[in-house]
Each structure stands twice: as structure tokens, then as C-alpha cells.
PDB file of C-alpha atoms in Angstrom:
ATOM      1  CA  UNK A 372     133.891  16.511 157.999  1.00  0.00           C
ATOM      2  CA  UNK A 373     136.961  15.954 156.267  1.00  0.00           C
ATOM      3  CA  UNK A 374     135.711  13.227 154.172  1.00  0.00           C
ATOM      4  CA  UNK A 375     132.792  15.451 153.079  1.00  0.00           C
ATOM      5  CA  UNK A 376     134.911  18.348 152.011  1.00  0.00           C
ATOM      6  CA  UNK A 377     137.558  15.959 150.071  1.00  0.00           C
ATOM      7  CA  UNK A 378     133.981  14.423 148.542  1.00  0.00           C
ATOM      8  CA  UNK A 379     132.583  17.750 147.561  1.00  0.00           C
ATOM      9  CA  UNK A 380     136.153  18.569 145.849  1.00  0.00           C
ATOM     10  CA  UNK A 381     135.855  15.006 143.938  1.00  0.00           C
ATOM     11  CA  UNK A 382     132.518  16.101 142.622  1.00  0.00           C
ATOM     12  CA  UNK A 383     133.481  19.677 141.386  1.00  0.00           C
ATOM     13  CA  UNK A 384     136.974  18.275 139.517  1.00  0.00           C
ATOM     14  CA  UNK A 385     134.360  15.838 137.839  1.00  0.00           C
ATOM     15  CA  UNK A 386     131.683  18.227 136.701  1.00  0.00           C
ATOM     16  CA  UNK A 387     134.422  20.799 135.820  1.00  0.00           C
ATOM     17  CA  UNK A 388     137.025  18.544 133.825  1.00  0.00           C
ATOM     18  CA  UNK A 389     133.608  16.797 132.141  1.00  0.00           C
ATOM     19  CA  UNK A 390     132.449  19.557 130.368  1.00  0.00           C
ATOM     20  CA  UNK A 391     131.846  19.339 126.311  1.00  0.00           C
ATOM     21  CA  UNK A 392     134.276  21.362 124.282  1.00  0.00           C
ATOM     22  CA  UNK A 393     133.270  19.455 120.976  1.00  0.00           C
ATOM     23  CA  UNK A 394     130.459  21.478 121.403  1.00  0.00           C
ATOM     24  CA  UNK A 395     131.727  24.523 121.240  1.00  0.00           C
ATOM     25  CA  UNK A 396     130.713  27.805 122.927  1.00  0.00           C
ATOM     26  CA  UNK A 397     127.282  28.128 120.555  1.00  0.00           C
ATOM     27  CA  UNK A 398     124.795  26.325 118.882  1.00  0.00           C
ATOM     28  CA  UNK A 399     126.227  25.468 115.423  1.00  0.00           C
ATOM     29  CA  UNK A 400     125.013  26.862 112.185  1.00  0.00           C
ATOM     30  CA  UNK A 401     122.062  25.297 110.054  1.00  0.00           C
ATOM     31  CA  UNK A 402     121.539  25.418 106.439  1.00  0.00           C
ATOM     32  CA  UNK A 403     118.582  23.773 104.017  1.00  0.00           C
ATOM     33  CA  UNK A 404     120.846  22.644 100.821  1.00  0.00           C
ATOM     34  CA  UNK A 405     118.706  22.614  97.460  1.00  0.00           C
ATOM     35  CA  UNK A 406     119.165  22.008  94.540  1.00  0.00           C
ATOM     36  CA  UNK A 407     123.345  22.486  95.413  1.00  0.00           C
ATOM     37  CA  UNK A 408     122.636  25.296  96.978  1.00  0.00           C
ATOM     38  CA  UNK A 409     123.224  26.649 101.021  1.00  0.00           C
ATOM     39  CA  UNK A 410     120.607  28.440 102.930  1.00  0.00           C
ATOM     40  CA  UNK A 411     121.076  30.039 106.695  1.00  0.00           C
ATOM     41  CA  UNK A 412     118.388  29.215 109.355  1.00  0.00           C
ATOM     42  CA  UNK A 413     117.361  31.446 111.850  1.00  0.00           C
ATOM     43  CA  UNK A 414     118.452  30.532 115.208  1.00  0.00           C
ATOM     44  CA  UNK A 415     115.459  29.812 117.916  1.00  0.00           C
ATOM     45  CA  UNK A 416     114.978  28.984 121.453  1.00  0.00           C
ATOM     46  CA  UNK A 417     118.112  26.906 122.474  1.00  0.00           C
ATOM     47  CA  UNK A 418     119.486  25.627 125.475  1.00  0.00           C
ATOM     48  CA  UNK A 419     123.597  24.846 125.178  1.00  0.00           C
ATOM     49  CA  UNK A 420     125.884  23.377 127.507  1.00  0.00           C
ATOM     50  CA  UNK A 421     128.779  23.363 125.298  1.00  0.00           C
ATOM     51  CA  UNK A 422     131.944  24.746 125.801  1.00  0.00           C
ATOM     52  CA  UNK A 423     134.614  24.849 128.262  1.00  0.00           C
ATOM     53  CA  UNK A 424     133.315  27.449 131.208  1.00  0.00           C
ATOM     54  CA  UNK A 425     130.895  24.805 131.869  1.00  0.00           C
ATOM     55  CA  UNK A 426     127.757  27.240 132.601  1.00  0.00           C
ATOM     56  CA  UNK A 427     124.722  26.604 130.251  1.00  0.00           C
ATOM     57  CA  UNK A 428     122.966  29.121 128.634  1.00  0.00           C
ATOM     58  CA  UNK A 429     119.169  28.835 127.833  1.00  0.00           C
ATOM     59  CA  UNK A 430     117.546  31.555 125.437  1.00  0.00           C
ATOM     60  CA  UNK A 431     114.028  31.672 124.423  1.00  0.00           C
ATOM     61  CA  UNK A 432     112.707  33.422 121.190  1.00  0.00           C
ATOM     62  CA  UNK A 433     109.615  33.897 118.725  1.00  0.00           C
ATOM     63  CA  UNK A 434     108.580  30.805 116.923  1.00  0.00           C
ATOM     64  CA  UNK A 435     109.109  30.427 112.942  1.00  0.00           C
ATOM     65  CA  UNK A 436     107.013  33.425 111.375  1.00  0.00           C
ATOM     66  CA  UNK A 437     107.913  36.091 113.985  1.00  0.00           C
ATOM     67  CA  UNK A 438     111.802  34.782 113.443  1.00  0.00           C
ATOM     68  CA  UNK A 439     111.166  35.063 109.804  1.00  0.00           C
ATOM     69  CA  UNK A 440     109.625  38.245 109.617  1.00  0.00           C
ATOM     70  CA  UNK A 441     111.220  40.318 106.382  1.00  0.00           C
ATOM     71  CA  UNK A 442     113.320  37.602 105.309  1.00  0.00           C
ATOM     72  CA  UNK A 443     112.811  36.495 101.658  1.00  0.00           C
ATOM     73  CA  UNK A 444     111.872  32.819 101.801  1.00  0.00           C
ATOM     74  CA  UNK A 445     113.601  29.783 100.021  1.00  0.00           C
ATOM     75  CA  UNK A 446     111.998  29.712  96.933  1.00  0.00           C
ATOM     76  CA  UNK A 447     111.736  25.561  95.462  1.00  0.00           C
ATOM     77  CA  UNK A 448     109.536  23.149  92.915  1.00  0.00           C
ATOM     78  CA  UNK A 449     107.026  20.986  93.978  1.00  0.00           C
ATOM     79  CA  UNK A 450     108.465  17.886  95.748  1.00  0.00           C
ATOM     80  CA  UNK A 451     112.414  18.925  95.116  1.00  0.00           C
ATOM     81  CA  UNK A 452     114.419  17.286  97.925  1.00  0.00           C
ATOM     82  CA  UNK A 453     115.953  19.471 101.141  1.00  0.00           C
ATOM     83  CA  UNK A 454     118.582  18.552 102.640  1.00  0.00           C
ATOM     84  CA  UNK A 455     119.320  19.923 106.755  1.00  0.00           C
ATOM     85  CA  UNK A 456     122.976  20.367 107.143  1.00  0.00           C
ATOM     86  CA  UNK A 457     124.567  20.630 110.522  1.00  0.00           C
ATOM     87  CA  UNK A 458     127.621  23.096 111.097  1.00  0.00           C
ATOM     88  CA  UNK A 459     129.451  20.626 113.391  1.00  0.00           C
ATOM     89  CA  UNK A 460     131.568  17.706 113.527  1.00  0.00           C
ATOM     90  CA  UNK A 461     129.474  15.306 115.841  1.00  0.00           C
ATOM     91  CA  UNK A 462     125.831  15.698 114.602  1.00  0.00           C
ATOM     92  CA  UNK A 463     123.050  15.256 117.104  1.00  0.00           C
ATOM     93  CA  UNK A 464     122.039  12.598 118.641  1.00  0.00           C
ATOM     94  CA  UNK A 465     118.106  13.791 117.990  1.00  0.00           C
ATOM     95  CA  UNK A 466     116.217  15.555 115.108  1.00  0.00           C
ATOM     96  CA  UNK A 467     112.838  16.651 114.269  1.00  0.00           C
ATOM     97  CA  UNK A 468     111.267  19.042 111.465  1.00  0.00           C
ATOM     98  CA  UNK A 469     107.973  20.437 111.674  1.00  0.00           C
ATOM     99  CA  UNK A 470     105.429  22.000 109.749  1.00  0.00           C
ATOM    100  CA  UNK A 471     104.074  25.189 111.397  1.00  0.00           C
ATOM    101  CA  UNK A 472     100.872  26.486 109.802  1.00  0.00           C
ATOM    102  CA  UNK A 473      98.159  28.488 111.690  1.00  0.00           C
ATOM    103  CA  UNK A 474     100.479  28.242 115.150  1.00  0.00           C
ATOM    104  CA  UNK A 475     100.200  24.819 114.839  1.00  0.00           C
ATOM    105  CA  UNK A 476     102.942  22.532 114.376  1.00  0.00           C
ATOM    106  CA  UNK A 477     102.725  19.103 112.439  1.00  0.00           C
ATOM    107  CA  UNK A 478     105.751  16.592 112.138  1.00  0.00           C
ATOM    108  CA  UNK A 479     106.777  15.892 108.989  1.00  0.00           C
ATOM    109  CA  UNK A 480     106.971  11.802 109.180  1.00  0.00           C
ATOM    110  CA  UNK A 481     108.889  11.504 105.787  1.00  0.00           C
ATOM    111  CA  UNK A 482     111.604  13.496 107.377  1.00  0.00           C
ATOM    112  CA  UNK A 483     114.621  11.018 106.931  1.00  0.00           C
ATOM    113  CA  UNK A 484     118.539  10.768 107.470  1.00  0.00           C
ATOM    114  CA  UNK A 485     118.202  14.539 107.474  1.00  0.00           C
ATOM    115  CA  UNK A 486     115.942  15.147 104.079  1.00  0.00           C
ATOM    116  CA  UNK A 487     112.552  15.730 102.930  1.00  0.00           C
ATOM    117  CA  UNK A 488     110.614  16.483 100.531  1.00  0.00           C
ATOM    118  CA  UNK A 489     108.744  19.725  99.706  1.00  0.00           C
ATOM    119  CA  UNK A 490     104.479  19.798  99.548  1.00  0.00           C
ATOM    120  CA  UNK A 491     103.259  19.274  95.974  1.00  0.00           C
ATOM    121  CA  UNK A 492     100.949  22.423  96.416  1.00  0.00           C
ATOM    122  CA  UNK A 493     102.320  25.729  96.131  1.00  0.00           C
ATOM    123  CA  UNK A 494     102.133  28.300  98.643  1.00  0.00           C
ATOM    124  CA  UNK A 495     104.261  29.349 101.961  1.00  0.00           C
ATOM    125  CA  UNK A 496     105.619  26.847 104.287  1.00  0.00           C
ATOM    126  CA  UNK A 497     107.162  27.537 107.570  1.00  0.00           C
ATOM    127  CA  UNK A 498     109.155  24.856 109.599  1.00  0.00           C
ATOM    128  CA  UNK A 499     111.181  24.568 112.741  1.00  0.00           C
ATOM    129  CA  UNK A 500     114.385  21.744 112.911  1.00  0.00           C
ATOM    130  CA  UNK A 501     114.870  20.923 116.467  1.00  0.00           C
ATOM    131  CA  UNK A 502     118.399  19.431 117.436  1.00  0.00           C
ATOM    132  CA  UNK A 503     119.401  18.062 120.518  1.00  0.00           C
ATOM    133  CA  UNK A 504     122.944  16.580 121.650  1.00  0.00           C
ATOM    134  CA  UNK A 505     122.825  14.122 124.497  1.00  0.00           C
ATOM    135  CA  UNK A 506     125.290  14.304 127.346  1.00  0.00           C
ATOM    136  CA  UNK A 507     127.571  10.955 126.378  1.00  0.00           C
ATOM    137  CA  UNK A 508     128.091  10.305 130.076  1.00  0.00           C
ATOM    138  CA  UNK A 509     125.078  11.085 131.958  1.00  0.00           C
ATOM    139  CA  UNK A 510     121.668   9.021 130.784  1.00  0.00           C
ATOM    140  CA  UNK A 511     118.568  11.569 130.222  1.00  0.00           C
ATOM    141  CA  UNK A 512     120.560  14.341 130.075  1.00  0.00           C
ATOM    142  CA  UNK A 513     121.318  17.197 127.125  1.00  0.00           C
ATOM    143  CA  UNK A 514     124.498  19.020 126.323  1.00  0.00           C
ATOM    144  CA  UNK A 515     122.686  21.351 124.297  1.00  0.00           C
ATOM    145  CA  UNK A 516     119.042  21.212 122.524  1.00  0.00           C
ATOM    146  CA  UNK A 517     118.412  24.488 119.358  1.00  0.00           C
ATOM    147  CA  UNK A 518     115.301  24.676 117.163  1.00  0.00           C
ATOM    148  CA  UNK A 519     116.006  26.685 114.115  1.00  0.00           C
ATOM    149  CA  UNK A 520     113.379  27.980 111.315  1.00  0.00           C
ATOM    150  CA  UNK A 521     113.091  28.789 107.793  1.00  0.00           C
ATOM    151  CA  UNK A 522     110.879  28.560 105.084  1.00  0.00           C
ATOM    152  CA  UNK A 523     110.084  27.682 101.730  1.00  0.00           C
ATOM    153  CA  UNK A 524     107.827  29.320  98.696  1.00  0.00           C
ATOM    154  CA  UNK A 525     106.908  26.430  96.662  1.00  0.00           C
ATOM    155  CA  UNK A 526     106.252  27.510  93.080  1.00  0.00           C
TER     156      UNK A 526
END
């Protein structure tokens, strides 16, 4: 019995003195950078490990348009370059950027080393960046995961 209580102890001084304070507390901010200038995301469902209480905190919210709703959207030319800018010091470990039209959501394949390029047609586009940070120390496991939306009026 002994054994399993000094075992138990082991485990907890692991988990607790493992946890990710590069992190931080939050997700990080997002901006879409065009054209030299910074533009705030809106913050979406996200799941986040970080900090140094080592509880997780999972929140789940409206997709893109009901995120978006009233906010003026980030007006660009026909195929100008975004660029998705990260808020912290160690990026993530996995990105993707869709295209949500309709409720449905398309990846954007030409979505590389964190730019893209914006539809030649004009009109409304809504997307949704989804980052996730893997645990460095435990395979198959995240220390935080945030999809984040904006969108663009291409004129």
C-alpha cells in the first residue's frame, strides 16, 4: 500500500511540475496583416491547457458569421496576399484556414507558411484559422487547440 501511495505522489509531482507556462493562461491573439496593416480575429471555440494551474479550459462558440455579426469586414483587392500572425513566441505546431460559405467549410489548399491569397471575385468571404499546440512530451496529445474567424470584402 505504501508503494501505491508513494506511486500516486510520483504521478501528481509529474503532471503538476509538467504543465505549459509558455503557453500562457489564454489562447494568444490573431491578426490577418495586409497590405502592412494588423487586423484582430475573433476568438472561437478553443480548448487551452496552458498556464501554470494546470486545469484546461474548453469553450465552445458560434462559428464565423454569428462571431462576426456587426463587425465591419477587412476590406482587400483581388488576389492581395494575407498574412496570419500569431501573438506568441512558440507558434503552433498545426494550422488550417478555411473557407466558410453556406455553413460549409472548404480548406483553402494554397494556404502556406501562414499566407494566402484572396479570391479573384469580389464579394464576402468568411474564414476560420484553426491552431493547435501539441503537448512536447506526451505523443497525440494537445496543450491547447483555438479556431479564430474573420473576414474579408474583396473589392
Amino acid at each position: 500500500m505504501k508503494k501505491y501511495m508513494m506511486l500516486c505522489v510520483a504521478i501528481l509531482l509529474l503532471v503538476a511540475c509538467s504543465n505549459n507556462t509558455e503557453l500562457g493562461s489564454n489562447p494568444p491573439k490573431v491578426t490577418v496583416e495586409v497590405d502592412g496593416e494588423n487586423y484582430e480575429t475573433e476568438l472561437g471555440s478553443y480548448c487551452w491547457q496552458g498556464g501554470t494551474t494546470g486545469s484546461g479550459e474548453c469553450v465552445d462558440k458560434a462559428g464565423p458569421k454569428e462571431l462576426l455579426n456587426g463587425k465591419q469586414p477587412i476590406v482587400v483587392q483581388p488576389e492581395d496576399e494575407l498574412a496570419i500572425q500569431v501573438d506568441l513566441k512558440r507558434q503552433p505546431d498545426e494550422v488550417e484556414l478555411e473557407q466558410v460559405k453556406n455553413n460549409q467549410s472548404t480548406n483553402i489548399s494554397g494556404f502556406k507558411n501562414m499566407r494566402f491569397t484572396t479570391p479573384k471575385e469580389k464579394g464576402t468571404y468568411f474564414y476560420a484559422f484553426r491552431a493547435d499546440w501539441a503537448n512536447q512530451k506526451e505523443k497525440n496529445t494537445s496543450d491547447g487547440d483555438a479556431w479564430y474567424a474573420f473576414h474579408i470584402r474583396v473589392e
